[in-house]
mmCIF file with all atom_site columns, N, CA and C in Angstrom:
data_model
loop_
_atom_site.group_PDB
_atom_site.id
_atom_site.type_symbol
_atom_site.label_atom_id
_atom_site.label_alt_id
_atom_site.label_comp_id
_atom_site.label_asym_id
_atom_site.label_entity_id
_atom_site.label_seq_id
_atom_site.pdbx_PDB_ins_code
_atom_site.Cartn_x
_atom_site.Cartn_y
_atom_site.Cartn_z
_atom_site.occupancy
_atom_site.B_iso_or_equiv
_atom_site.pdbx_formal_charge
_atom_site.auth_seq_id
_atom_site.auth_comp_id
_atom_site.auth_asym_id
_atom_site.auth_atom_id
_atom_site.pdbx_PDB_model_num
ATOM 1   N N  . UNK A 1 1  ? 180.689 16.275 30.870 1.00 87.00 ? 1  UNK A N  1
ATOM 2   C CA . UNK A 1 1  ? 181.032 16.262 32.147 1.00 87.00 ? 1  UNK A CA 1
ATOM 3   C C  . UNK A 1 1  ? 180.289 17.000 33.357 1.00 87.00 ? 1  UNK A C  1
ATOM 4   N N  . UNK A 1 2  ? 179.945 16.519 34.086 1.00 94.00 ? 2  UNK A N  1
ATOM 5   C CA . UNK A 1 2  ? 178.984 17.406 35.243 1.00 94.00 ? 2  UNK A CA 1
ATOM 6   C C  . UNK A 1 2  ? 180.015 18.737 35.790 1.00 94.00 ? 2  UNK A C  1
ATOM 7   N N  . UNK A 1 3  ? 179.144 19.690 36.395 1.00 94.00 ? 3  UNK A N  1
ATOM 8   C CA . UNK A 1 3  ? 180.126 20.561 37.107 1.00 94.00 ? 3  UNK A CA 1
ATOM 9   C C  . UNK A 1 3  ? 180.815 20.184 38.273 1.00 94.00 ? 3  UNK A C  1
ATOM 10  N N  . UNK A 1 4  ? 181.848 20.836 38.585 1.00 96.00 ? 4  UNK A N  1
ATOM 11  C CA . UNK A 1 4  ? 182.413 20.753 39.777 1.00 96.00 ? 4  UNK A CA 1
ATOM 12  C C  . UNK A 1 4  ? 181.628 21.518 41.030 1.00 96.00 ? 4  UNK A C  1
ATOM 13  N N  . UNK A 1 5  ? 181.568 20.531 42.121 1.00 96.00 ? 5  UNK A N  1
ATOM 14  C CA . UNK A 1 5  ? 181.287 21.574 43.333 1.00 96.00 ? 5  UNK A CA 1
ATOM 15  C C  . UNK A 1 5  ? 182.185 22.353 43.903 1.00 96.00 ? 5  UNK A C  1
ATOM 16  N N  . UNK A 1 6  ? 181.515 23.532 44.266 1.00 97.00 ? 6  UNK A N  1
ATOM 17  C CA . UNK A 1 6  ? 182.542 24.566 45.034 1.00 97.00 ? 6  UNK A CA 1
ATOM 18  C C  . UNK A 1 6  ? 182.532 23.985 46.483 1.00 97.00 ? 6  UNK A C  1
ATOM 19  N N  . UNK A 1 7  ? 183.653 24.412 47.293 1.00 97.00 ? 7  UNK A N  1
ATOM 20  C CA . UNK A 1 7  ? 183.454 23.918 48.589 1.00 97.00 ? 7  UNK A CA 1
ATOM 21  C C  . UNK A 1 7  ? 183.025 25.254 49.667 1.00 97.00 ? 7  UNK A C  1
ATOM 22  N N  . UNK A 1 8  ? 181.787 25.111 49.724 1.00 97.00 ? 8  UNK A N  1
ATOM 23  C CA . UNK A 1 8  ? 181.169 26.362 50.239 1.00 97.00 ? 8  UNK A CA 1
ATOM 24  C C  . UNK A 1 8  ? 181.904 26.991 51.586 1.00 97.00 ? 8  UNK A C  1
ATOM 25  N N  . UNK A 1 9  ? 182.217 26.308 52.432 1.00 97.00 ? 9  UNK A N  1
ATOM 26  C CA . UNK A 1 9  ? 183.077 26.815 53.456 1.00 97.00 ? 9  UNK A CA 1
ATOM 27  C C  . UNK A 1 9  ? 184.581 27.556 53.118 1.00 97.00 ? 9  UNK A C  1
ATOM 28  N N  . UNK A 1 10 ? 185.091 27.196 52.106 1.00 97.00 ? 10 UNK A N  1
ATOM 29  C CA . UNK A 1 10 ? 186.311 27.730 51.314 1.00 97.00 ? 10 UNK A CA 1
ATOM 30  C C  . UNK A 1 10 ? 186.057 28.774 50.746 1.00 97.00 ? 10 UNK A C  1
ATOM 31  N N  . UNK A 1 11 ? 184.835 28.992 49.942 1.00 97.00 ? 11 UNK A N  1
ATOM 32  C CA . UNK A 1 11 ? 184.136 30.301 49.306 1.00 97.00 ? 11 UNK A CA 1
ATOM 33  C C  . UNK A 1 11 ? 184.062 31.400 50.335 1.00 97.00 ? 11 UNK A C  1
ATOM 34  N N  . UNK A 1 12 ? 183.403 30.912 51.566 1.00 96.00 ? 12 UNK A N  1
ATOM 35  C CA . UNK A 1 12 ? 183.381 31.880 52.408 1.00 96.00 ? 12 UNK A CA 1
ATOM 36  C C  . UNK A 1 12 ? 184.726 32.798 53.069 1.00 96.00 ? 12 UNK A C  1
ATOM 37  N N  . UNK A 1 13 ? 185.709 31.863 52.907 1.00 97.00 ? 13 UNK A N  1
ATOM 38  C CA . UNK A 1 13 ? 186.839 32.222 53.705 1.00 97.00 ? 13 UNK A CA 1
ATOM 39  C C  . UNK A 1 13 ? 187.814 32.688 52.750 1.00 97.00 ? 13 UNK A C  1
ATOM 40  N N  . UNK A 1 14 ? 187.883 32.441 51.627 1.00 97.00 ? 14 UNK A N  1
ATOM 41  C CA . UNK A 1 14 ? 189.247 32.868 50.709 1.00 97.00 ? 14 UNK A CA 1
ATOM 42  C C  . UNK A 1 14 ? 188.128 33.810 49.436 1.00 97.00 ? 14 UNK A C  1
ATOM 43  N N  . UNK A 1 15 ? 189.411 34.644 49.197 1.00 97.00 ? 15 UNK A N  1
ATOM 44  C CA . UNK A 1 15 ? 188.733 35.571 47.779 1.00 97.00 ? 15 UNK A CA 1
ATOM 45  C C  . UNK A 1 15 ? 189.873 35.727 46.772 1.00 97.00 ? 15 UNK A C  1
ATOM 46  N N  . UNK A 1 16 ? 189.889 35.871 45.851 1.00 96.00 ? 16 UNK A N  1
ATOM 47  C CA . UNK A 1 16 ? 190.698 35.504 44.753 1.00 96.00 ? 16 UNK A CA 1
ATOM 48  C C  . UNK A 1 16 ? 191.202 37.142 44.431 1.00 96.00 ? 16 UNK A C  1
ATOM 49  N N  . UNK A 1 17 ? 192.965 37.098 44.226 1.00 96.00 ? 17 UNK A N  1
ATOM 50  C CA . UNK A 1 17 ? 193.238 38.425 43.691 1.00 96.00 ? 17 UNK A CA 1
ATOM 51  C C  . UNK A 1 17 ? 193.298 38.554 42.469 1.00 96.00 ? 17 UNK A C  1
ATOM 52  N N  . UNK A 1 18 ? 193.631 39.525 41.908 1.00 96.00 ? 18 UNK A N  1
ATOM 53  C CA . UNK A 1 18 ? 193.900 39.943 40.470 1.00 96.00 ? 18 UNK A CA 1
ATOM 54  C C  . UNK A 1 18 ? 194.848 38.778 39.776 1.00 96.00 ? 18 UNK A C  1
ATOM 55  N N  . UNK A 1 19 ? 196.122 38.616 40.744 1.00 95.00 ? 19 UNK A N  1
ATOM 56  C CA . UNK A 1 19 ? 196.929 37.797 39.783 1.00 95.00 ? 19 UNK A CA 1
ATOM 57  C C  . UNK A 1 19 ? 196.791 36.309 40.322 1.00 95.00 ? 19 UNK A C  1
ATOM 58  N N  . UNK A 1 20 ? 195.628 35.882 40.691 1.00 94.00 ? 20 UNK A N  1
ATOM 59  C CA . UNK A 1 20 ? 195.192 34.537 40.794 1.00 94.00 ? 20 UNK A CA 1
ATOM 60  C C  . UNK A 1 20 ? 195.547 33.949 42.151 1.00 94.00 ? 20 UNK A C  1
ATOM 61  N N  . UNK A 1 21 ? 196.274 34.852 42.869 1.00 96.00 ? 21 UNK A N  1
ATOM 62  C CA . UNK A 1 21 ? 196.395 34.074 44.430 1.00 96.00 ? 21 UNK A CA 1
ATOM 63  C C  . UNK A 1 21 ? 195.100 34.208 45.355 1.00 96.00 ? 21 UNK A C  1
ATOM 64  N N  . UNK A 1 22 ? 195.015 33.818 46.567 1.00 98.00 ? 22 UNK A N  1
ATOM 65  C CA . UNK A 1 22 ? 194.331 33.769 47.323 1.00 98.00 ? 22 UNK A CA 1
ATOM 66  C C  . UNK A 1 22 ? 194.366 34.592 48.435 1.00 98.00 ? 22 UNK A C  1
ATOM 67  N N  . UNK A 1 23 ? 193.338 35.549 49.151 1.00 97.00 ? 23 UNK A N  1
ATOM 68  C CA . UNK A 1 23 ? 193.620 36.119 50.005 1.00 97.00 ? 23 UNK A CA 1
ATOM 69  C C  . UNK A 1 23 ? 192.864 35.639 51.471 1.00 97.00 ? 23 UNK A C  1
ATOM 70  N N  . UNK A 1 24 ? 193.164 35.904 52.489 1.00 97.00 ? 24 UNK A N  1
ATOM 71  C CA . UNK A 1 24 ? 192.386 35.349 53.682 1.00 97.00 ? 24 UNK A CA 1
ATOM 72  C C  . UNK A 1 24 ? 192.419 36.595 54.767 1.00 97.00 ? 24 UNK A C  1
ATOM 73  N N  . UNK A 1 25 ? 191.273 36.288 55.688 1.00 96.00 ? 25 UNK A N  1
ATOM 74  C CA . UNK A 1 25 ? 191.540 37.177 57.173 1.00 96.00 ? 25 UNK A CA 1
ATOM 75  C C  . UNK A 1 25 ? 192.126 36.380 58.269 1.00 96.00 ? 25 UNK A C  1
ATOM 76  N N  . UNK A 1 26 ? 192.540 37.062 59.004 1.00 96.00 ? 26 UNK A N  1
ATOM 77  C CA . UNK A 1 26 ? 193.150 36.382 59.937 1.00 96.00 ? 26 UNK A CA 1
ATOM 78  C C  . UNK A 1 26 ? 192.389 36.216 61.364 1.00 96.00 ? 26 UNK A C  1
ATOM 79  N N  . UNK A 1 27 ? 192.787 35.293 62.216 1.00 95.00 ? 27 UNK A N  1
ATOM 80  C CA . UNK A 1 27 ? 191.903 34.852 63.344 1.00 95.00 ? 27 UNK A CA 1
ATOM 81  C C  . UNK A 1 27 ? 192.343 35.597 64.574 1.00 95.00 ? 27 UNK A C  1
ATOM 82  N N  . UNK A 1 28 ? 191.671 34.953 65.446 1.00 96.00 ? 28 UNK A N  1
ATOM 83  C CA . UNK A 1 28 ? 191.905 35.868 66.894 1.00 96.00 ? 28 UNK A CA 1
ATOM 84  C C  . UNK A 1 28 ? 191.047 37.280 66.741 1.00 96.00 ? 28 UNK A C  1
ATOM 85  N N  . UNK A 1 29 ? 190.127 37.439 66.062 1.00 94.00 ? 29 UNK A N  1
ATOM 86  C CA . UNK A 1 29 ? 189.541 38.977 65.938 1.00 94.00 ? 29 UNK A CA 1
ATOM 87  C C  . UNK A 1 29 ? 187.913 38.457 66.679 1.00 94.00 ? 29 UNK A C  1
ATOM 88  N N  . UNK A 1 30 ? 187.165 37.291 67.017 1.00 94.00 ? 30 UNK A N  1
ATOM 89  C CA . UNK A 1 30 ? 186.066 36.914 67.180 1.00 94.00 ? 30 UNK A CA 1
ATOM 90  C C  . UNK A 1 30 ? 185.537 37.474 68.625 1.00 94.00 ? 30 UNK A C  1
ATOM 91  N N  . UNK A 1 31 ? 186.300 37.475 69.883 1.00 96.00 ? 31 UNK A N  1
ATOM 92  C CA . UNK A 1 31 ? 185.991 37.300 71.087 1.00 96.00 ? 31 UNK A CA 1
ATOM 93  C C  . UNK A 1 31 ? 186.965 37.765 71.548 1.00 96.00 ? 31 UNK A C  1
ATOM 94  N N  . UNK A 1 32 ? 186.790 38.330 73.076 1.00 96.00 ? 32 UNK A N  1
ATOM 95  C CA . UNK A 1 32 ? 187.926 38.777 74.070 1.00 96.00 ? 32 UNK A CA 1
ATOM 96  C C  . UNK A 1 32 ? 188.648 39.688 73.560 1.00 96.00 ? 32 UNK A C  1
ATOM 97  N N  . UNK A 1 33 ? 187.983 40.934 73.132 1.00 96.00 ? 33 UNK A N  1
ATOM 98  C CA . UNK A 1 33 ? 188.795 42.134 72.393 1.00 96.00 ? 33 UNK A CA 1
ATOM 99  C C  . UNK A 1 33 ? 189.128 43.123 73.381 1.00 96.00 ? 33 UNK A C  1
ATOM 100 N N  . UNK A 1 34 ? 188.600 43.051 74.619 1.00 97.00 ? 34 UNK A N  1
ATOM 101 C CA . UNK A 1 34 ? 189.219 43.874 75.569 1.00 97.00 ? 34 UNK A CA 1
ATOM 102 C C  . UNK A 1 34 ? 190.265 43.930 76.228 1.00 97.00 ? 34 UNK A C  1
ATOM 103 N N  . UNK A 1 35 ? 190.832 42.486 75.944 1.00 97.00 ? 35 UNK A N  1
ATOM 104 C CA . UNK A 1 35 ? 192.449 42.362 76.622 1.00 97.00 ? 35 UNK A CA 1
ATOM 105 C C  . UNK A 1 35 ? 193.334 42.802 75.643 1.00 97.00 ? 35 UNK A C  1
ATOM 106 N N  . UNK A 1 36 ? 192.963 42.756 74.261 1.00 97.00 ? 36 UNK A N  1
ATOM 107 C CA . UNK A 1 36 ? 193.739 43.023 73.185 1.00 97.00 ? 36 UNK A CA 1
ATOM 108 C C  . UNK A 1 36 ? 194.102 44.491 72.900 1.00 97.00 ? 36 UNK A C  1
ATOM 109 N N  . UNK A 1 37 ? 195.457 44.520 72.532 1.00 97.00 ? 37 UNK A N  1
ATOM 110 C CA . UNK A 1 37 ? 195.505 46.173 72.229 1.00 97.00 ? 37 UNK A CA 1
ATOM 111 C C  . UNK A 1 37 ? 194.923 46.709 71.236 1.00 97.00 ? 37 UNK A C  1
ATOM 112 N N  . UNK A 1 38 ? 194.756 48.049 70.836 1.00 97.00 ? 38 UNK A N  1
ATOM 113 C CA . UNK A 1 38 ? 194.398 48.726 69.705 1.00 97.00 ? 38 UNK A CA 1
ATOM 114 C C  . UNK A 1 38 ? 195.132 48.193 68.590 1.00 97.00 ? 38 UNK A C  1
ATOM 115 N N  . UNK A 1 39 ? 196.503 48.328 68.666 1.00 97.00 ? 39 UNK A N  1
ATOM 116 C CA . UNK A 1 39 ? 197.304 47.875 67.784 1.00 97.00 ? 39 UNK A CA 1
ATOM 117 C C  . UNK A 1 39 ? 197.357 46.499 67.328 1.00 97.00 ? 39 UNK A C  1
ATOM 118 N N  . UNK A 1 40 ? 196.958 45.821 68.091 1.00 97.00 ? 40 UNK A N  1
ATOM 119 C CA . UNK A 1 40 ? 197.012 44.242 67.776 1.00 97.00 ? 40 UNK A CA 1
ATOM 120 C C  . UNK A 1 40 ? 195.889 44.083 66.991 1.00 97.00 ? 40 UNK A C  1
ATOM 121 N N  . UNK A 1 41 ? 194.634 44.504 67.520 1.00 97.00 ? 41 UNK A N  1
ATOM 122 C CA . UNK A 1 41 ? 193.449 44.477 66.783 1.00 97.00 ? 41 UNK A CA 1
ATOM 123 C C  . UNK A 1 41 ? 193.471 44.950 65.595 1.00 97.00 ? 41 UNK A C  1
ATOM 124 N N  . UNK A 1 42 ? 193.913 46.380 65.249 1.00 97.00 ? 42 UNK A N  1
ATOM 125 C CA . UNK A 1 42 ? 194.132 47.129 63.699 1.00 97.00 ? 42 UNK A CA 1
ATOM 126 C C  . UNK A 1 42 ? 194.879 45.882 62.764 1.00 97.00 ? 42 UNK A C  1
ATOM 127 N N  . UNK A 1 43 ? 195.814 45.640 63.393 1.00 97.00 ? 43 UNK A N  1
ATOM 128 C CA . UNK A 1 43 ? 196.911 44.698 62.526 1.00 97.00 ? 43 UNK A CA 1
ATOM 129 C C  . UNK A 1 43 ? 196.399 43.401 61.999 1.00 97.00 ? 43 UNK A C  1
ATOM 130 N N  . UNK A 1 44 ? 195.221 42.755 62.934 1.00 97.00 ? 44 UNK A N  1
ATOM 131 C CA . UNK A 1 44 ? 194.624 41.459 62.617 1.00 97.00 ? 44 UNK A CA 1
ATOM 132 C C  . UNK A 1 44 ? 193.265 41.878 61.643 1.00 97.00 ? 44 UNK A C  1
ATOM 133 N N  . UNK A 1 45 ? 192.937 43.185 61.326 1.00 96.00 ? 45 UNK A N  1
ATOM 134 C CA . UNK A 1 45 ? 192.228 43.568 60.419 1.00 96.00 ? 45 UNK A CA 1
ATOM 135 C C  . UNK A 1 45 ? 192.600 43.307 58.877 1.00 96.00 ? 45 UNK A C  1
ATOM 136 N N  . UNK A 1 46 ? 193.627 43.758 58.562 1.00 96.00 ? 46 UNK A N  1
ATOM 137 C CA . UNK A 1 46 ? 194.140 43.532 57.261 1.00 96.00 ? 46 UNK A CA 1
ATOM 138 C C  . UNK A 1 46 ? 194.403 41.990 56.963 1.00 96.00 ? 46 UNK A C  1
ATOM 139 N N  . UNK A 1 47 ? 194.139 41.764 55.568 1.00 96.00 ? 47 UNK A N  1
ATOM 140 C CA . UNK A 1 47 ? 194.044 40.493 55.181 1.00 96.00 ? 47 UNK A CA 1
ATOM 141 C C  . UNK A 1 47 ? 195.479 40.045 54.590 1.00 96.00 ? 47 UNK A C  1
ATOM 142 N N  . UNK A 1 48 ? 195.756 38.864 54.714 1.00 96.00 ? 48 UNK A N  1
ATOM 143 C CA . UNK A 1 48 ? 197.064 38.162 54.159 1.00 96.00 ? 48 UNK A CA 1
ATOM 144 C C  . UNK A 1 48 ? 196.682 37.026 52.942 1.00 96.00 ? 48 UNK A C  1
ATOM 145 N N  . UNK A 1 49 ? 197.919 36.911 52.403 1.00 97.00 ? 49 UNK A N  1
ATOM 146 C CA . UNK A 1 49 ? 197.915 36.231 51.410 1.00 97.00 ? 49 UNK A CA 1
ATOM 147 C C  . UNK A 1 49 ? 198.159 34.769 51.878 1.00 97.00 ? 49 UNK A C  1
ATOM 148 N N  . UNK A 1 50 ? 197.536 33.798 51.154 1.00 97.00 ? 50 UNK A N  1
ATOM 149 C CA . UNK A 1 50 ? 197.591 32.124 51.836 1.00 97.00 ? 50 UNK A CA 1
ATOM 150 C C  . UNK A 1 50 ? 198.845 31.761 51.442 1.00 97.00 ? 50 UNK A C  1
ATOM 151 N N  . UNK A 1 51 ? 199.548 30.956 52.208 1.00 97.00 ? 51 UNK A N  1
ATOM 152 C CA . UNK A 1 51 ? 200.862 30.458 51.915 1.00 97.00 ? 51 UNK A CA 1
ATOM 153 C C  . UNK A 1 51 ? 200.823 29.728 50.259 1.00 97.00 ? 51 UNK A C  1
ATOM 154 N N  . UNK A 1 52 ? 201.958 29.667 49.994 1.00 96.00 ? 52 UNK A N  1
ATOM 155 C CA . UNK A 1 52 ? 202.299 29.048 48.739 1.00 96.00 ? 52 UNK A CA 1
ATOM 156 C C  . UNK A 1 52 ? 201.778 27.474 48.673 1.00 96.00 ? 52 UNK A C  1
ATOM 157 N N  . UNK A 1 53 ? 202.449 26.994 49.878 1.00 97.00 ? 53 UNK A N  1
ATOM 158 C CA . UNK A 1 53 ? 202.158 25.374 49.854 1.00 97.00 ? 53 UNK A CA 1
ATOM 159 C C  . UNK A 1 53 ? 200.658 25.153 50.018 1.00 97.00 ? 53 UNK A C  1
ATOM 160 N N  . UNK A 1 54 ? 199.869 26.010 50.259 1.00 97.00 ? 54 UNK A N  1
ATOM 161 C CA . UNK A 1 54 ? 198.407 25.681 50.562 1.00 97.00 ? 54 UNK A CA 1
ATOM 162 C C  . UNK A 1 54 ? 197.575 26.160 49.378 1.00 97.00 ? 54 UNK A C  1
ATOM 163 N N  . UNK A 1 55 ? 198.107 26.733 48.502 1.00 96.00 ? 55 UNK A N  1
ATOM 164 C CA . UNK A 1 55 ? 197.450 27.623 47.368 1.00 96.00 ? 55 UNK A CA 1
ATOM 165 C C  . UNK A 1 55 ? 196.642 26.229 46.413 1.00 96.00 ? 55 UNK A C  1
ATOM 166 N N  . UNK A 1 56 ? 197.422 25.049 46.001 1.00 96.00 ? 56 UNK A N  1
ATOM 167 C CA . UNK A 1 56 ? 197.026 23.853 45.163 1.00 96.00 ? 56 UNK A CA 1
ATOM 168 C C  . UNK A 1 56 ? 195.588 23.472 46.145 1.00 96.00 ? 56 UNK A C  1
ATOM 169 N N  . UNK A 1 57 ? 195.497 23.142 47.154 1.00 97.00 ? 57 UNK A N  1
ATOM 170 C CA . UNK A 1 57 ? 194.406 22.630 48.024 1.00 97.00 ? 57 UNK A CA 1
ATOM 171 C C  . UNK A 1 57 ? 193.336 23.772 47.933 1.00 97.00 ? 57 UNK A C  1
ATOM 172 N N  . UNK A 1 58 ? 193.490 25.136 47.779 1.00 97.00 ? 58 UNK A N  1
ATOM 173 C CA . UNK A 1 58 ? 192.350 25.954 47.944 1.00 97.00 ? 58 UNK A CA 1
ATOM 174 C C  . UNK A 1 58 ? 192.116 26.101 46.436 1.00 97.00 ? 58 UNK A C  1
ATOM 175 N N  . UNK A 1 59 ? 192.855 25.689 45.502 1.00 97.00 ? 59 UNK A N  1
ATOM 176 C CA . UNK A 1 59 ? 192.243 25.838 44.212 1.00 97.00 ? 59 UNK A CA 1
ATOM 177 C C  . UNK A 1 59 ? 191.713 24.587 43.550 1.00 97.00 ? 59 UNK A C  1
ATOM 178 N N  . UNK A 1 60 ? 191.598 23.788 44.247 1.00 97.00 ? 60 UNK A N  1
ATOM 179 C CA . UNK A 1 60 ? 190.739 22.573 44.318 1.00 97.00 ? 60 UNK A CA 1
ATOM 180 C C  . UNK A 1 60 ? 189.610 22.497 44.973 1.00 97.00 ? 60 UNK A C  1
ATOM 181 N N  . UNK A 1 61 ? 189.476 23.380 46.168 1.00 97.00 ? 61 UNK A N  1
ATOM 182 C CA . UNK A 1 61 ? 188.091 23.503 46.830 1.00 97.00 ? 61 UNK A CA 1
ATOM 183 C C  . UNK A 1 61 ? 187.267 24.910 45.972 1.00 97.00 ? 61 UNK A C  1
ATOM 184 N N  . UNK A 1 62 ? 188.252 25.827 45.125 1.00 97.00 ? 62 UNK A N  1
ATOM 185 C CA . UNK A 1 62 ? 187.486 26.524 44.533 1.00 97.00 ? 62 UNK A CA 1
ATOM 186 C C  . UNK A 1 62 ? 187.658 26.692 42.980 1.00 97.00 ? 62 UNK A C  1
ATOM 187 N N  . UNK A 1 63 ? 187.132 25.864 42.166 1.00 96.00 ? 63 UNK A N  1
ATOM 188 C CA . UNK A 1 63 ? 187.465 25.278 41.017 1.00 96.00 ? 63 UNK A CA 1
ATOM 189 C C  . UNK A 1 63 ? 187.199 26.634 39.954 1.00 96.00 ? 63 UNK A C  1
ATOM 190 N N  . UNK A 1 64 ? 186.181 27.274 40.327 1.00 94.00 ? 64 UNK A N  1
ATOM 191 C CA . UNK A 1 64 ? 185.858 28.335 39.225 1.00 94.00 ? 64 UNK A CA 1
ATOM 192 C C  . UNK A 1 64 ? 186.286 29.633 39.829 1.00 94.00 ? 64 UNK A C  1
ATOM 193 N N  . UNK A 1 65 ? 187.176 29.895 40.630 1.00 87.00 ? 65 UNK A N  1
ATOM 194 C CA . UNK A 1 65 ? 187.662 31.541 40.830 1.00 87.00 ? 65 UNK A CA 1
ATOM 195 C C  . UNK A 1 65 ? 188.945 31.522 40.299 1.00 87.00 ? 65 UNK A C  1
#
């Protein structure tokens, strides 16, 4: 059986945690940062876990993670 291909867009966006879940970065941090408060930007820096309903789809896109 041939190797499965990894979705390269998903590989750049998601990382696997030690327990097998996926973490992701938050949006709204790429531009127009002057109008956003320091507190808002600080909270956007921290990664989040992917929702449980989206985990199977990401697992299909990243078969070897």
